[in-house]
Short mmCIF file of C-alpha atoms and ligand atoms in Angstrom, two decimals:
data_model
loop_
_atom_site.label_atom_id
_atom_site.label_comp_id
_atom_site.label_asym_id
_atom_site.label_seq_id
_atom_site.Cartn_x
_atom_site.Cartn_y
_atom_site.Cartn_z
CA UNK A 1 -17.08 3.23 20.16
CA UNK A 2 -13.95 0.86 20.75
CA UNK A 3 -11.17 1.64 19.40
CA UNK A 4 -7.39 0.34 19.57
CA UNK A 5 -5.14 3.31 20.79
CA UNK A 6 -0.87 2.82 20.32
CA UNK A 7 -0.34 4.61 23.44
CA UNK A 8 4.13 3.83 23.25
CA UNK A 9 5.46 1.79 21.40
CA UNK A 10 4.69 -2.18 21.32
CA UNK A 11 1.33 -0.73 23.23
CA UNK A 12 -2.02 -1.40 22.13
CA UNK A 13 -4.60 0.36 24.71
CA UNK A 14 -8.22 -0.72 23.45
CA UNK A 15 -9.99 2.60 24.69
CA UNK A 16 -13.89 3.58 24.25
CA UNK A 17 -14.05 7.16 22.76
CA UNK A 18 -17.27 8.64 21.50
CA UNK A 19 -18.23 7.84 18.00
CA UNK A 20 -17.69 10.67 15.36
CA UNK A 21 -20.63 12.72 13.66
CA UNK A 22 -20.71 12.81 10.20
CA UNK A 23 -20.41 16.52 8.65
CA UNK A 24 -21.99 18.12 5.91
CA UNK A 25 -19.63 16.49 3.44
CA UNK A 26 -19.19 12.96 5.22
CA UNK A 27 -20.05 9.57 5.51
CA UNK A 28 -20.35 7.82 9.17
CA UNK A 29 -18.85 4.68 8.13
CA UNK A 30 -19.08 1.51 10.58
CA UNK A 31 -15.68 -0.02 10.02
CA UNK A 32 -15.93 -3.52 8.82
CA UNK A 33 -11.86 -4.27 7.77
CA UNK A 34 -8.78 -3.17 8.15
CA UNK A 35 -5.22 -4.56 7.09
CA UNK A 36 -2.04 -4.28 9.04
CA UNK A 37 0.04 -2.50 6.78
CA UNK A 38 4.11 -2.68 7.09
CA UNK A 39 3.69 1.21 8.46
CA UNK A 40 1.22 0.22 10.89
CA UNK A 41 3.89 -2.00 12.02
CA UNK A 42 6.79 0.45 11.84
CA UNK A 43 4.90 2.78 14.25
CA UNK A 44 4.04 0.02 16.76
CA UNK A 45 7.45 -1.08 16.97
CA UNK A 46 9.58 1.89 16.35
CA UNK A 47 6.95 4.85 17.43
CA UNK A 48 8.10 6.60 14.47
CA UNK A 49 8.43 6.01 10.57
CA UNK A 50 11.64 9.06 9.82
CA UNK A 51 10.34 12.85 10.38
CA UNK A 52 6.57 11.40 11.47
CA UNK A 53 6.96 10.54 15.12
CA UNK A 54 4.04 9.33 17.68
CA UNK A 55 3.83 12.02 20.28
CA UNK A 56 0.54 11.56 21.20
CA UNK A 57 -1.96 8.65 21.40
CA UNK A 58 -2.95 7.55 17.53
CA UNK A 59 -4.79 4.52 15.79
CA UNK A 60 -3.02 3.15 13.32
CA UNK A 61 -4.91 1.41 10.41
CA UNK A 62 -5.05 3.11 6.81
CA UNK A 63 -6.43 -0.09 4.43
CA UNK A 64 -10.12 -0.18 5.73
CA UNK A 65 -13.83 -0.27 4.59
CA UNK A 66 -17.08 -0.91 5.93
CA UNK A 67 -20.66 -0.13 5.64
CA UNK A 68 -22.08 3.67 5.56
CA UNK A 69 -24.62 4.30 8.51
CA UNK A 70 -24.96 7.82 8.00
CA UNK A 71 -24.48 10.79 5.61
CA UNK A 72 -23.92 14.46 6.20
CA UNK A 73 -26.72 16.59 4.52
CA UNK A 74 -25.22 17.44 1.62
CA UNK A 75 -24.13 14.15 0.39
CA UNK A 76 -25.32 12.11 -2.88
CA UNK A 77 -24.85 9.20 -4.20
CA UNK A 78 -24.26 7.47 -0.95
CA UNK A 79 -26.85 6.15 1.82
CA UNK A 80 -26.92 3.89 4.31
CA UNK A 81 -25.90 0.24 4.10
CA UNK A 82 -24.05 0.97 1.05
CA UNK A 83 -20.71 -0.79 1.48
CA UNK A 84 -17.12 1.28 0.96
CA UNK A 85 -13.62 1.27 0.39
CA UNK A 86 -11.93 4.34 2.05
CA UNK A 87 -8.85 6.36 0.50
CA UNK A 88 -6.98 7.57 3.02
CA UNK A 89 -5.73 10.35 2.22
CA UNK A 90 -7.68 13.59 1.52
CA UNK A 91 -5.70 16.47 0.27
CA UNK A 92 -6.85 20.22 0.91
CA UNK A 93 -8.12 20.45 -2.42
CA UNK A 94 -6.42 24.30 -2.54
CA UNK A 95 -2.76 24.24 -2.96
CA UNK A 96 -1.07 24.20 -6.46
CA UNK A 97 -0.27 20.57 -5.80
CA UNK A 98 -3.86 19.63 -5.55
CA UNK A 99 -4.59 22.40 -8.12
CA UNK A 100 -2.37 20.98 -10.84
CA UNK A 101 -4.18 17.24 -10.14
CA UNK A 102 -1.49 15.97 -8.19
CA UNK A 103 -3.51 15.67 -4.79
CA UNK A 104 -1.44 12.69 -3.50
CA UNK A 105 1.11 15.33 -3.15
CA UNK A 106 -0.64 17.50 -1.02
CA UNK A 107 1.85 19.05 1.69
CA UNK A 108 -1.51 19.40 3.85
CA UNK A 109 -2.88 16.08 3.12
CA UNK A 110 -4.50 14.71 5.91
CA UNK A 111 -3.65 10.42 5.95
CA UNK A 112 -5.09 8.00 8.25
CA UNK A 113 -2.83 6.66 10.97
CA UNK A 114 0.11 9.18 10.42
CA UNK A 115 0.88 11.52 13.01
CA UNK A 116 -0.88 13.56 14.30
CA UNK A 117 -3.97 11.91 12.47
CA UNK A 118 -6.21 9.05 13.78
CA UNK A 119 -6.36 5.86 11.37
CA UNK A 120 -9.09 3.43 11.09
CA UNK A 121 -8.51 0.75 14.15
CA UNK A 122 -11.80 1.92 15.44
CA UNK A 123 -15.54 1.23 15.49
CA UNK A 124 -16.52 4.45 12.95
CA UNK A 125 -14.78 6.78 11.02
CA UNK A 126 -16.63 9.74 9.90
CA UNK A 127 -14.56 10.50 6.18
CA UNK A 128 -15.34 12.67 3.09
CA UNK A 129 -17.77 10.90 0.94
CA UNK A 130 -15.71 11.85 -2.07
CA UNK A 131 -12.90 9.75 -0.70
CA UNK A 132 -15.00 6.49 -0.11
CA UNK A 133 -16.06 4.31 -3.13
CA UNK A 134 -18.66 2.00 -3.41
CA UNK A 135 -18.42 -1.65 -4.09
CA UNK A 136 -20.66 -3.84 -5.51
CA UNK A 137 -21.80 -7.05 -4.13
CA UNK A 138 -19.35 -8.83 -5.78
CA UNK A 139 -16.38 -7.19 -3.29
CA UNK A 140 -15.97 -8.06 0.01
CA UNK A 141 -15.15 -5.25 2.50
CA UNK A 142 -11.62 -7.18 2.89
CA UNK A 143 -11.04 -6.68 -0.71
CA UNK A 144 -12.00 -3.15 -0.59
CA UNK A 145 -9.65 -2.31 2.06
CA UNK A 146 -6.63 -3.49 -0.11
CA UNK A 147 -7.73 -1.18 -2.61
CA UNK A 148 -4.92 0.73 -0.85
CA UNK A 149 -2.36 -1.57 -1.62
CA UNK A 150 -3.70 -2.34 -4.46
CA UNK A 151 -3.75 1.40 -5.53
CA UNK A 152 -0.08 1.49 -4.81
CA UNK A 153 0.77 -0.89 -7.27
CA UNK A 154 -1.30 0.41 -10.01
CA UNK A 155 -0.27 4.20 -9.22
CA UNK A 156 3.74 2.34 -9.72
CA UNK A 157 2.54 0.56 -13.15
CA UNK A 158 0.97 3.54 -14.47
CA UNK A 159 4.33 5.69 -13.13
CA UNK A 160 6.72 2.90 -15.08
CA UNK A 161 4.09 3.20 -18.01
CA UNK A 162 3.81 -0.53 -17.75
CA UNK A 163 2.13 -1.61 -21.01
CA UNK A 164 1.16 -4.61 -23.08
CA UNK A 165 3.60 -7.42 -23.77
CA UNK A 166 6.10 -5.84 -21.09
CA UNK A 167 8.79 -7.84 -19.13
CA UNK A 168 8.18 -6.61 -15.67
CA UNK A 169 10.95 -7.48 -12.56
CA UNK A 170 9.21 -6.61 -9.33
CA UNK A 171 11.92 -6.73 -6.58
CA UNK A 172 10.30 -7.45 -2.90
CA UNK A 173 7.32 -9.91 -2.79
CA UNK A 174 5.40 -8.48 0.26
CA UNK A 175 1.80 -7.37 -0.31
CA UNK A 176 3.36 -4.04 -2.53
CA UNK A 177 5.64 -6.28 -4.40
CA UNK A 178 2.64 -8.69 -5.04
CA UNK A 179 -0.02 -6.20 -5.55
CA UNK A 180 2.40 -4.23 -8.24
CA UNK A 181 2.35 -8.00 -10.07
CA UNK A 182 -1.77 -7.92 -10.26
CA UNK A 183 -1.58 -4.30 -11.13
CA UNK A 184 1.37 -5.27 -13.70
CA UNK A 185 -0.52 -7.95 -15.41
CA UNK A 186 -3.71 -6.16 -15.47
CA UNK A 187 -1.98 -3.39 -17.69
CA UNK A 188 -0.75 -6.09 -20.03
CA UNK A 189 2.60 -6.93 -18.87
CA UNK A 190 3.23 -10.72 -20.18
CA UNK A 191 5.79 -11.81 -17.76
CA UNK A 192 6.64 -11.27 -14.51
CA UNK A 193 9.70 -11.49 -12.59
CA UNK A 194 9.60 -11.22 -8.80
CA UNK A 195 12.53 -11.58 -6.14
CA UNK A 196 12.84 -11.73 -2.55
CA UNK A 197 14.91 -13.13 0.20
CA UNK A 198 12.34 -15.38 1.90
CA UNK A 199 11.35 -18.19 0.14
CA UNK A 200 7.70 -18.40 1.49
CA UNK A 201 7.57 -15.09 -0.24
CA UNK A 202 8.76 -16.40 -3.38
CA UNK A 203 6.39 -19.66 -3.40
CA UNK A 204 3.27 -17.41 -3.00
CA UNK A 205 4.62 -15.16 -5.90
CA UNK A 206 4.76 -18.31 -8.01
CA UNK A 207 1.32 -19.26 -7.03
CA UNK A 208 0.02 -16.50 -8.05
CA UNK A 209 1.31 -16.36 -11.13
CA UNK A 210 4.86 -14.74 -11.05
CA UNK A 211 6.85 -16.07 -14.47
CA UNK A 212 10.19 -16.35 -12.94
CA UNK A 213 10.72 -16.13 -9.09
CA UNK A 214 14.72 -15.53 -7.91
CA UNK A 215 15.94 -15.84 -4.14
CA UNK A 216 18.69 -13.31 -4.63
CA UNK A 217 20.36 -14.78 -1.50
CA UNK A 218 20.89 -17.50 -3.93
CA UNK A 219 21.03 -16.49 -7.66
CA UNK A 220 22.16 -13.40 -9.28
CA UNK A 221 19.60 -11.57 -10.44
CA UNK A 222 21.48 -9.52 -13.35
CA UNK A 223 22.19 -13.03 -14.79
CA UNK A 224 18.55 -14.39 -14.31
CA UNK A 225 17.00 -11.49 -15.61
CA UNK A 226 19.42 -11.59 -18.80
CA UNK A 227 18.95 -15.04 -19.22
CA UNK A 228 14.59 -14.95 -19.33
CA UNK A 229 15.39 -11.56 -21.56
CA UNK A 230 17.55 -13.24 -23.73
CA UNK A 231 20.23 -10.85 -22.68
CA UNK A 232 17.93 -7.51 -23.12
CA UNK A 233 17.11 -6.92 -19.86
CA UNK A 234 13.47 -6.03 -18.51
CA UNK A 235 11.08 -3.43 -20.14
CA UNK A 236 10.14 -1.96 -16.10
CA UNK A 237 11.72 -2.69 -12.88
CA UNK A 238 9.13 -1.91 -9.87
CA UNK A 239 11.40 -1.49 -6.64
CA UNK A 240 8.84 -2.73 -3.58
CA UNK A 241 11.28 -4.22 -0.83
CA UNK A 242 12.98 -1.01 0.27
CA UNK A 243 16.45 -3.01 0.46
CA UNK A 244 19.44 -0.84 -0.50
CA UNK A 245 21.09 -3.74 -2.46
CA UNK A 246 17.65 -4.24 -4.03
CA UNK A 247 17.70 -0.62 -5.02
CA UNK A 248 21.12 -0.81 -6.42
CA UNK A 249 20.75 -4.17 -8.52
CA UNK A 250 17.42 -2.41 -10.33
CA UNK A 251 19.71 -0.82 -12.72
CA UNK A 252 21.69 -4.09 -13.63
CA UNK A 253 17.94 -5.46 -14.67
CA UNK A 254 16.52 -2.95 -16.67
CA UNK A 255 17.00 -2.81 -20.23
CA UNK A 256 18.70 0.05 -21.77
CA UNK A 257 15.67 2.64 -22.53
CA UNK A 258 13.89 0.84 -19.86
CA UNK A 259 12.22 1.93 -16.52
CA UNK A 260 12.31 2.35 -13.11
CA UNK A 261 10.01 2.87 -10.54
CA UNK A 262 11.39 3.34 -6.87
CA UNK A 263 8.67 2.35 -4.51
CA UNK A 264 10.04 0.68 -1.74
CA UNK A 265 11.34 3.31 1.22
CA UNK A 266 15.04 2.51 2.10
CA UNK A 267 16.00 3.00 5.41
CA UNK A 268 18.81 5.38 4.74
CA UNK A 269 18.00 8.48 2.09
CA UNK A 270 21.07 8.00 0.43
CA UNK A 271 21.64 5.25 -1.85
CA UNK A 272 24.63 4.65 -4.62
CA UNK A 273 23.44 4.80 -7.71
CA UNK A 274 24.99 4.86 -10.92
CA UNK A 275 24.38 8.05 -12.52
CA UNK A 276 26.28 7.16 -16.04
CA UNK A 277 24.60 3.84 -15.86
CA UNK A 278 21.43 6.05 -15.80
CA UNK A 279 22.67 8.66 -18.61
CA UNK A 280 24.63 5.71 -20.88
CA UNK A 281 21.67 3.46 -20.85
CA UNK A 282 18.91 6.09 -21.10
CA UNK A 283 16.73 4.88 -17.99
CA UNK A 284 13.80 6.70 -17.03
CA UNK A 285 14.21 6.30 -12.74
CA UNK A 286 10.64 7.91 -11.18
CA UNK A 287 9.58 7.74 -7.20
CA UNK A 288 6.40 6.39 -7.24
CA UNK A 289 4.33 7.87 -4.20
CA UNK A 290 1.26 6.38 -2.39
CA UNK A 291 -1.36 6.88 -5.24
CA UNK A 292 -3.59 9.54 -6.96
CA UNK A 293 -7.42 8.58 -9.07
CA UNK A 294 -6.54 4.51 -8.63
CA UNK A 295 -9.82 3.73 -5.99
CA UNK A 296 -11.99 3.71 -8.90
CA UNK A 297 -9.93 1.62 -11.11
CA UNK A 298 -9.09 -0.68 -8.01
CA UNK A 299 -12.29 -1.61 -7.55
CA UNK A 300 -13.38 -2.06 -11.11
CA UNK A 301 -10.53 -4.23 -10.91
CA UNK A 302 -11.65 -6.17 -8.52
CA UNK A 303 -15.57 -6.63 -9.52
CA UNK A 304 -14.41 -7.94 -12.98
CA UNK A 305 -12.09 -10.23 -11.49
CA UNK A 306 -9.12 -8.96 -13.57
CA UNK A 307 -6.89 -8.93 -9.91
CA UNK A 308 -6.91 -10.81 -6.94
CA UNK A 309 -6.37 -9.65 -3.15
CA UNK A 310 -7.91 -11.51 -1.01
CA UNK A 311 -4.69 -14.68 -1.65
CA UNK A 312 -2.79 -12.26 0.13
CA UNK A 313 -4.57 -12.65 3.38
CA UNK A 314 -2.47 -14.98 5.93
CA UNK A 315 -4.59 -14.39 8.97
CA UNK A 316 -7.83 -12.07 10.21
CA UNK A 317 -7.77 -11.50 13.82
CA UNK A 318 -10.04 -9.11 15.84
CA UNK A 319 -9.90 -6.13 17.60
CA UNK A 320 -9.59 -7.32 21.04
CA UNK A 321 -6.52 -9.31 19.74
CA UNK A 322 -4.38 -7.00 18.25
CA UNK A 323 -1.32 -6.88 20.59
CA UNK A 324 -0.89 -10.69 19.06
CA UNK A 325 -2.51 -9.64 15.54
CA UNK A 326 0.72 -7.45 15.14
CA UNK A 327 3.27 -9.56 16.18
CA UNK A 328 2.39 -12.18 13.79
CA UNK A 329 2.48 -9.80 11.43
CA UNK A 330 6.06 -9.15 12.07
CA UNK A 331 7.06 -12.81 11.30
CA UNK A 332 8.87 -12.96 8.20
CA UNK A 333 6.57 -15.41 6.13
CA UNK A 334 3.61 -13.33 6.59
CA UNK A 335 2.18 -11.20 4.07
CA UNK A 336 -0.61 -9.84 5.07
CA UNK A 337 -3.08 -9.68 8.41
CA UNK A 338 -6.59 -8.42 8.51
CA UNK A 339 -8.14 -6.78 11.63
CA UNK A 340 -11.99 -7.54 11.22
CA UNK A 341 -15.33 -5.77 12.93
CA UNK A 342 -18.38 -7.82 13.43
CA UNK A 343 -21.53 -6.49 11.46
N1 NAI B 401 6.13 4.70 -2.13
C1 NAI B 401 5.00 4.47 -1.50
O1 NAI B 401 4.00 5.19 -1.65
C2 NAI B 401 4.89 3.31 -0.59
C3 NAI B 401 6.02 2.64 -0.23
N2 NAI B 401 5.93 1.54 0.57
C4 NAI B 401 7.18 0.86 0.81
O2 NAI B 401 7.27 -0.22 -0.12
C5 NAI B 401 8.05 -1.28 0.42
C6 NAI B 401 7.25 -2.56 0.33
O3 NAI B 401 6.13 -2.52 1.18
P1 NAI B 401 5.57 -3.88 1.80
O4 NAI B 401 5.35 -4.89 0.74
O5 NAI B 401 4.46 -3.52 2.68
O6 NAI B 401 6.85 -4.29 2.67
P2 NAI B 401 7.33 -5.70 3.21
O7 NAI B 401 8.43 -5.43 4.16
O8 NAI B 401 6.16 -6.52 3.65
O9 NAI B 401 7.92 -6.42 1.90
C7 NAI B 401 9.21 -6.21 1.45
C8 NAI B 401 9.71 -7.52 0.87
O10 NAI B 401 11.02 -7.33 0.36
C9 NAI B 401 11.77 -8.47 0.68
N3 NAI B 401 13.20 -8.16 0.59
C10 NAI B 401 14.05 -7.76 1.56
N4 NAI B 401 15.29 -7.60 1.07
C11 NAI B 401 15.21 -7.88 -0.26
C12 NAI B 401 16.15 -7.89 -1.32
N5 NAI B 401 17.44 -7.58 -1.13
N6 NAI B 401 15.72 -8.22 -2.56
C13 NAI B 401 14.43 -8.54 -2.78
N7 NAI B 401 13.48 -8.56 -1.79
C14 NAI B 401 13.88 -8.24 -0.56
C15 NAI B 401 11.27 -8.88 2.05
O11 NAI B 401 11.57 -10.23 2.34
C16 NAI B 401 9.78 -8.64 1.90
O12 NAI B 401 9.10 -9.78 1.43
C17 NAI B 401 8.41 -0.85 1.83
O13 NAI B 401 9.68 -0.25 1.81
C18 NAI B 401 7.34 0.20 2.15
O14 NAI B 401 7.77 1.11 3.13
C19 NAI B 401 4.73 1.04 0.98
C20 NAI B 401 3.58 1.69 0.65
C21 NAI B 401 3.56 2.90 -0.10
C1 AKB B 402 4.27 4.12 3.47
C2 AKB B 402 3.04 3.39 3.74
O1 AKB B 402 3.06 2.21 3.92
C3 AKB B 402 1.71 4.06 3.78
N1 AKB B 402 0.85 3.36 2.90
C4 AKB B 402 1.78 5.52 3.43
O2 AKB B 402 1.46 5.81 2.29
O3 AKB B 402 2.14 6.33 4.29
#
C-alpha cells in the first residue's frame, strides 16, 4: 500500500509498505480522508511538537475515515463497506486513568501520527473496531474525519459546561476555534464571540455564524466583550489560538463566576496569569485535553445537521501531492486541507 512517510523534516517520501492485517479485535479500514491538522504541520516543519520528537520515519495524519474491507474474527457490528470515522487514540484500557473513565488520559495511549506511532497518510490502517464509528449515509467520509476536531471542541464545551443561553468568547478562529463555535452552539450557547488576528479568519467566523467577530490587532477585546455583555463579561471563554497574549486577555473577558477552558498549546509552558484575578473573581480555569466519549455525539451531530464541518475545508489535494498539500496549509488564511484516497 502507498503511503506518505516524513522521513526529516519538510520531507515527504511516498513509500509502498505492505498493507496491515486486521487482528482479532480490528477493522482493515481503506482510508478514504484525512485532514492536515496544525500538528501534522508542526512535525513536518519542526520534526518535533515539545518532548515528542521524530526519530524515526512516521506518517502523520490523525483526522481520517474510510470504508471497512475487513474485520478481525471477533468483531460485531461492523462488516465490510460500512463507512467509519476513526478516533485516534486508543488507551490501554488497564491503568487507573482508563479505569476511572478518563481514557484520553492514558499515559500509554497509543495516538496516530505521534511519535513513535504511524498516523493515517496511508492506503489502510488496521484500528480497533471499538475506536471506529459508523456513519450513516448522510456523512461523508470528509465529515467523519473532522469528527476529531470536532470532538475537540465539544470535549472543551462540555469541560467549560457550556450551556443554554451562554455568552461564549472563543479566542483563535482556526478549525479548533471554529469547531468549539459549532460545538458551542450545539450545547445552547446563544452568542458567540470569536477573535483572531487574520481577518480571513474572522470573515469565515462571521459566515458561519459567529455573533461578534474582533481583530484584536485592532480592537480591545476586554472593551468589546464588555460592551456585547453589557459590562458582565462572558459566561465561558474557550482559549483555541495558543497565543500567550490570547491566554492572558481570557481572564479580562470572562465574567466573574465564569469559565475558562485552556485549549490552545502555547509555545512556552509558562504563562502570567493572574492568580487573584482567578481567586477575586471566582473563575473556574480547566485544560481541556484532546477528547474522551465525543465520536458518538460528533457524528450524531453531524447526521442531524445540528453542526457543520465540511465549510471548513479550503482545499483537498491527494496523496501524490502532499509536499505542496502542506505548504498551503501553512499559509495564514487557510483553515483547513484535506488529503483524499480514491475509492
Ligand atoms: N488541547 C488539545 O487537546 C488540543 C489543542 N490544540 C491546540 O489548539 C490550538 C488551536 O488549534 P488550531 O485551530 O488547529 O490552530 P491554528 O494555528 O490553525 O489556529 C489558531 C488561530 O489563532 C489565531 N491567533 C493567533 N494569535 C492570536 C491572538 N493573539 N488572538 C486570537 N487569535 C490568535 C491564528 O491566526 C489562528 O487562526 C493550537 O494551539 C493547537 O496546538 C489542538 C488540538 C487539540
Ligand atoms: C495537539 C493536536 O493537534 C493533536 N490533535 C493531538 O491531540 O495530539
Amino acid at each position: 500500500m502507498r503511503t506518505a512517510v516524513l522521513v526529516e523534516p519538510t520531507e515527504f517520501e511516498l513509500q509502498d509498505r505492505s498493507e496491515p492485517s486486521p487482528g482479532p479485535d480490528d477493522v482493515l479500514v481503506a482510508i478514504r480522508d484525512v485532514g492536515i491538522c496544525g500538528s501534522d504541520v508542526h512535525y513536518y516543519e519542526h520534526g518535533r511538537i515539545g518532548d515528542y520528537v521524530v526519530e524515526d520515519p512516521l506518517v502523520l495524519g490523525h483526522e481520517s475515515a474510510g470504508e471497512v474491507v475487513a474485520v478481525g474474527e471477533n468483531v460485531t457490528g461492523l462488516e465490510a463497506g460500512d463507512r467509519v470515522a476513526l478516533e485516534p487514540g486508543v488507551p490501554c484500557r488497564r491503568c487507573a486513568h482508563c479505569k476511572r473513565g478518563d481514557y484520553h488520559l492514558c499515559e500509554d495511549v497509543t495516538f496516530m501520527a505521534t511519535p513513535p506511532h504511524d498516523g493515517a497518510f496511508a492506503e489502510y490502517v488496521s484500528w480497533p473496531a471499538d475506536f471506529a464509528y459508523e456513519l450513516p449515509d448522510s456523512v461523508s467520509t470528509a465529515e467523519g474525519a473532522l469528527c476529531e476536531p470536532l470532538s475537540v471542541g465539544i470535549h472543551a464545551c462540555r469541560r467549560g459546561d457550556v450551556g443554554t443561553g451562554d455568552t461564549v468568547l472563543v479566542t483563535g478562529a482556526g478549525p479548533i476555534g471554529l469547531l468549539v463555535m459549532e460545538a458551542a452552539r450545539a450545547a445552547g450557547a446563544t452568542d458567540v464571540i470569536v477573535t483572531d488576528v487574520v481577518a480571513e479568519k474572522l470573515s469565515l467566523a462571521a459566515e458561519r455564524g459567529a455573533d461578534v467577530t474582533v481583530d484584536v490587532t485592532e480592537t480591545d477585546l476586554e472593551s468589546a466583550v464588555e460592551e456585547y455583555t453589557d459590562g458582565v463579561g462572558a459566561d465561558v471563554v474557550v482559549e483555541a489560538s495558543g497565543a500567550e497574549p490570547s491566554i492572558r486577555s481570557t481572564l479580562d473577558a470572562v465574567r466573574r463566576g465564569g469559565t475558562v477552558v485552556l485549549v490552545g498549546l502555547a509555545d512556552e509552558a509558562t504563562v502570567p496569569f493572574d492568580v487573584l484575578e482567578v481567586i477575586d473573581n471566582e473563575i473556574d480555569v480547566h485544560g481541556s485535553f484532546r477528547y474522551k466519549n465525543t465520536y458518538d455525539a460528533a457524528v450524531d451531530l453531524l447526521a442531524d445537521g445540528v453542526v457543520d464541518v465540511a465549510g471548513i475545508i479550503d482545499f483537498e489535494s491527494s496523496l501524490d501531492a502532499i509536499d505542496d498539500a502542506f505548504q498551503r496549509a501553512m499559509e495564514p488564511a487557510v483553515v483547513k486541507g484535506m488529503i483524499t484516497f480514491e475509492s
